[in-house]
Coordinates of N, CA and C in Angstrom, one line a residue:
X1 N 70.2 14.9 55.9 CA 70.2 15.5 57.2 C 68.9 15.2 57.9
X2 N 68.9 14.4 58.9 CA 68.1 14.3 59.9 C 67.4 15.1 61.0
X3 N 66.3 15.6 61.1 CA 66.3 16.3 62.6 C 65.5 15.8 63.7
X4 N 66.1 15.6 64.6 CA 65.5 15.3 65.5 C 65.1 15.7 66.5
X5 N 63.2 16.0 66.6 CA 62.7 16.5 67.3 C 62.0 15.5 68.8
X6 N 62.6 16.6 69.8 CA 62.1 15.9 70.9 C 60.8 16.5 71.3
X7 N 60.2 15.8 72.2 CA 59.1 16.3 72.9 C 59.2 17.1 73.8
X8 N 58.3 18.2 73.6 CA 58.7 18.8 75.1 C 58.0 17.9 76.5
X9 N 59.3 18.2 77.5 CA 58.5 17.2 79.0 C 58.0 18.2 79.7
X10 N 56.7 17.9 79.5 CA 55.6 18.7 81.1 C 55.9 18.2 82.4
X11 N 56.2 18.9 83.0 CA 56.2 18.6 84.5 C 55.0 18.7 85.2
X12 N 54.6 18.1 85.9 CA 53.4 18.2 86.6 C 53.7 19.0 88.2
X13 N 53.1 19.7 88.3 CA 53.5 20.4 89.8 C 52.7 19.9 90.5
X14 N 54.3 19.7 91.4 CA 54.3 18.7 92.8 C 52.9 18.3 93.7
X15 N 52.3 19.6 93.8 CA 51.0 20.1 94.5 C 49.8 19.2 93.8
X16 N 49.5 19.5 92.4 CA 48.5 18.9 92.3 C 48.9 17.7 91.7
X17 N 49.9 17.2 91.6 CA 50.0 15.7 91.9 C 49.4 15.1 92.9
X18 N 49.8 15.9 94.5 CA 49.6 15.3 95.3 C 48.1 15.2 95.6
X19 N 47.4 16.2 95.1 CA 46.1 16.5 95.2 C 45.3 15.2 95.1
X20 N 45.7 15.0 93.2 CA 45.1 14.3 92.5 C 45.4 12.9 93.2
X21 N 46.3 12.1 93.6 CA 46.6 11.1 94.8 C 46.1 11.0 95.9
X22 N 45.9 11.9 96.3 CA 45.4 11.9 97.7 C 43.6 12.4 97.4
X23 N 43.0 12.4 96.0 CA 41.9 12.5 95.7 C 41.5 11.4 95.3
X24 N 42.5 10.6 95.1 CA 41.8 9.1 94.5 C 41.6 8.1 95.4
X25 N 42.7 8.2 96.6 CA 42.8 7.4 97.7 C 41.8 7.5 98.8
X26 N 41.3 9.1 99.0 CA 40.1 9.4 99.3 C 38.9 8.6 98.8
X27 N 38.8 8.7 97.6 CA 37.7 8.2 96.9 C 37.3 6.5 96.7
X28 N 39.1 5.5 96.5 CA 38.9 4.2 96.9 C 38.5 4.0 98.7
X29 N 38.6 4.8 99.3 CA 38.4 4.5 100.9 C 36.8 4.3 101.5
X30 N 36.7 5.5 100.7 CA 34.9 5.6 100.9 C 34.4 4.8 100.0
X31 N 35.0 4.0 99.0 CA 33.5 3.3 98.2 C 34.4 1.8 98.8
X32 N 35.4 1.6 99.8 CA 36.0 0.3 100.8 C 34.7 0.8 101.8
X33 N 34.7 1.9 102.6 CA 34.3 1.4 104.2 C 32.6 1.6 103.0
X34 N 31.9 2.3 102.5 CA 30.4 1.6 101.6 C 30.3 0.4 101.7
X35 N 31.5 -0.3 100.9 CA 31.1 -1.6 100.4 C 31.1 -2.5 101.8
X36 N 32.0 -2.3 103.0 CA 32.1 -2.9 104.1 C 30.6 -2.6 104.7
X37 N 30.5 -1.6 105.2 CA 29.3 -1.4 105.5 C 28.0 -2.2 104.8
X38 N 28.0 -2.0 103.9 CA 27.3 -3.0 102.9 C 26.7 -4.5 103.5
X39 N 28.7 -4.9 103.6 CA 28.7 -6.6 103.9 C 28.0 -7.0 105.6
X40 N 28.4 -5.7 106.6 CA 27.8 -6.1 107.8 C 26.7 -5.9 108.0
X41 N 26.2 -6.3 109.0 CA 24.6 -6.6 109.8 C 23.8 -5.4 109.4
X42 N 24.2 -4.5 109.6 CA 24.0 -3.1 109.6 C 24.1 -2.4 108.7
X43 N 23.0 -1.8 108.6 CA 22.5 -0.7 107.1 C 23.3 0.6 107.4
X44 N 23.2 1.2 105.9 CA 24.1 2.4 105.3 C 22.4 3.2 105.7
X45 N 22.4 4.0 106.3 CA 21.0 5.1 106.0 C 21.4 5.7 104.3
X46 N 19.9 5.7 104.3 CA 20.3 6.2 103.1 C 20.1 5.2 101.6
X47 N 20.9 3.9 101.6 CA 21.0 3.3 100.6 C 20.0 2.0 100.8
X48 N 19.4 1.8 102.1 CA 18.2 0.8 101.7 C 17.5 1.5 101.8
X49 N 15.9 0.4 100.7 CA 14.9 1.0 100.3 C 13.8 0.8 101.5
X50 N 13.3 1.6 101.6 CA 12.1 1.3 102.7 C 10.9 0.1 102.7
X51 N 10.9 -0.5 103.9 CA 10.3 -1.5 104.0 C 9.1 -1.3 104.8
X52 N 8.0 -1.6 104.0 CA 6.3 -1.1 104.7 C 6.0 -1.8 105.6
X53 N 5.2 -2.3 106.0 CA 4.0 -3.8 106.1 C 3.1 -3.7 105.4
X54 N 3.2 -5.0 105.0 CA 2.2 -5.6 103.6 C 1.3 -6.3 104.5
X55 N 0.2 -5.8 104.5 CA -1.4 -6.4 105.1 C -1.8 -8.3 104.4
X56 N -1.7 -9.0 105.3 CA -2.0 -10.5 104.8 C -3.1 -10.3 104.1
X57 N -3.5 -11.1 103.0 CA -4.7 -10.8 102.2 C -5.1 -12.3 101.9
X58 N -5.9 -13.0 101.8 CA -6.2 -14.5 101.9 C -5.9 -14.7 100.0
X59 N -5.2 -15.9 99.4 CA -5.6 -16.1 98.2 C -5.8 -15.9 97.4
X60 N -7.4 -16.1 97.7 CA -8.2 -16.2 96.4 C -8.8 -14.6 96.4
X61 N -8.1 -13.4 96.9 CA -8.9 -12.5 96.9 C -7.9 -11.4 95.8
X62 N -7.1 -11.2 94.8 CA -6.9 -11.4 94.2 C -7.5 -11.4 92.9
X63 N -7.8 -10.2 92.4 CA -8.5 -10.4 90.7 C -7.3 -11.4 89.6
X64 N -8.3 -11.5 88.8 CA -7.4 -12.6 87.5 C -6.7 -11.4 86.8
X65 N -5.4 -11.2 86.3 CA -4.9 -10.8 85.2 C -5.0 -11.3 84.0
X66 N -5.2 -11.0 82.9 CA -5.4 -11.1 81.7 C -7.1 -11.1 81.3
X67 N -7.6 -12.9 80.7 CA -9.0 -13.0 80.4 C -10.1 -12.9 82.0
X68 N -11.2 -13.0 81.2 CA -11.9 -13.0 82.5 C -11.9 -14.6 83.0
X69 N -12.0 -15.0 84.4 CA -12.4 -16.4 84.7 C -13.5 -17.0 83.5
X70 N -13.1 -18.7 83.1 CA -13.7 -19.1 82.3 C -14.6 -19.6 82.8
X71 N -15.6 -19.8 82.4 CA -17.2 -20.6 82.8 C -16.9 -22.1 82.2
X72 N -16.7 -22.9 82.8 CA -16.3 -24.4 82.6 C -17.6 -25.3 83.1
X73 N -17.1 -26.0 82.4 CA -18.8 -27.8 82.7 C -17.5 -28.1 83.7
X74 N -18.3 -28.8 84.4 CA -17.6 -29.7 85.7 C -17.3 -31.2 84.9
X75 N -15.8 -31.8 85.4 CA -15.7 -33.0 84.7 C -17.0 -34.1 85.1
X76 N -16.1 -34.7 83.4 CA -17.1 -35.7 83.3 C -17.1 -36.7 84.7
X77 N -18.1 -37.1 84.9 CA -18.4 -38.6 85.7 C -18.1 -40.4 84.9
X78 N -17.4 -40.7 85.8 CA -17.7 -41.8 84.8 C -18.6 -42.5 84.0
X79 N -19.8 -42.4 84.2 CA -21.1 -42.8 84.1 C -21.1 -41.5 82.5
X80 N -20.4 -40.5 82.7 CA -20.8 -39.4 81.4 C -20.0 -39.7 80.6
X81 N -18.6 -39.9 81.1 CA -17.4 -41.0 79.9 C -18.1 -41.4 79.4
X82 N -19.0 -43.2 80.0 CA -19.1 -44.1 79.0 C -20.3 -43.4 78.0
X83 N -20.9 -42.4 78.3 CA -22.3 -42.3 77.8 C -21.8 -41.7 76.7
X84 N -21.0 -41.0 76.3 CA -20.4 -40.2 75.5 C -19.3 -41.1 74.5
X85 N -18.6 -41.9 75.2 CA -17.9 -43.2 74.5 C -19.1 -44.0 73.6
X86 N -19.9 -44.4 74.4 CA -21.1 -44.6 73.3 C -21.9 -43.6 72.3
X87 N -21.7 -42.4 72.4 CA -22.4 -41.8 71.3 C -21.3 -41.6 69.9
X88 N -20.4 -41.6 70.7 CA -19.6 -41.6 69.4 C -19.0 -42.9 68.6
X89 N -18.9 -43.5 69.3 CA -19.4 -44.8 68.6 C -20.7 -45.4 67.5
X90 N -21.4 -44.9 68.2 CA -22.8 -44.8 67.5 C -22.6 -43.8 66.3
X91 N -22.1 -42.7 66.6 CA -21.9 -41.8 65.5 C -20.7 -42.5 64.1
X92 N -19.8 -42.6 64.6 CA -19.1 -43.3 63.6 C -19.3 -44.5 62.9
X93 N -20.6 -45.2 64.0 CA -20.6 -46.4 63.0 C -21.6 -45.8 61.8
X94 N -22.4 -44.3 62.4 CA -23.5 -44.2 61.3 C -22.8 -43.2 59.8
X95 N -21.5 -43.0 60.9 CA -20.4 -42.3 59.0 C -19.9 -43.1 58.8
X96 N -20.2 -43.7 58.7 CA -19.0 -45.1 58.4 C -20.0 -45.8 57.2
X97 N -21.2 -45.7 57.3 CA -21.9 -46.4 56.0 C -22.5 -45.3 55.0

């Protein structure tokens, strides 16, 4: 013998059906005219961020992040190339024997 049990069916009343419908359709409307708003020329008060004036500041004025500026030799000259091409020449011929 079999029994077969049904579910009870809840009925939703009418009312806040309509609530909850007419709570959703509300809610897709206003995040449509947002988003529209959004897309045109024209700002939402409110949802842009405030825009200052930023004072021109020349370049080089600007501290370094990270290390401090390096203290560098100025490149060589050609004249310091060869003189240097020759020392080490000189040097390897003298490890060389």
């Amino acid at each position: 013998m079999t029994r077969h049990f049904s579910k009870p069916r809840f009925r939703s009343i009418p009312c806040v059906a309509v609530g909850w419908r007419f709570a959703r359709a509300a809610g897709a409307a206003a995040a449509l005219t947002l988003l529209a708003a959004c897309a045109g020329g024209e700002s939402v008060p409110g949802l842009t961020p405030p825009n200052p004036p930023v004072p021109q500041v020349p370049e080089n004025a600007f501290p370094t992040l990270g290390a401090p500026p390096a203290d560098r030799r100025e490149p060589l000259t050609p004249e310091g190339q060869a003189k240097l091409q020759r020392d080490l020449e000189r040097l390897a011929r003298t490890q060389s024997k």
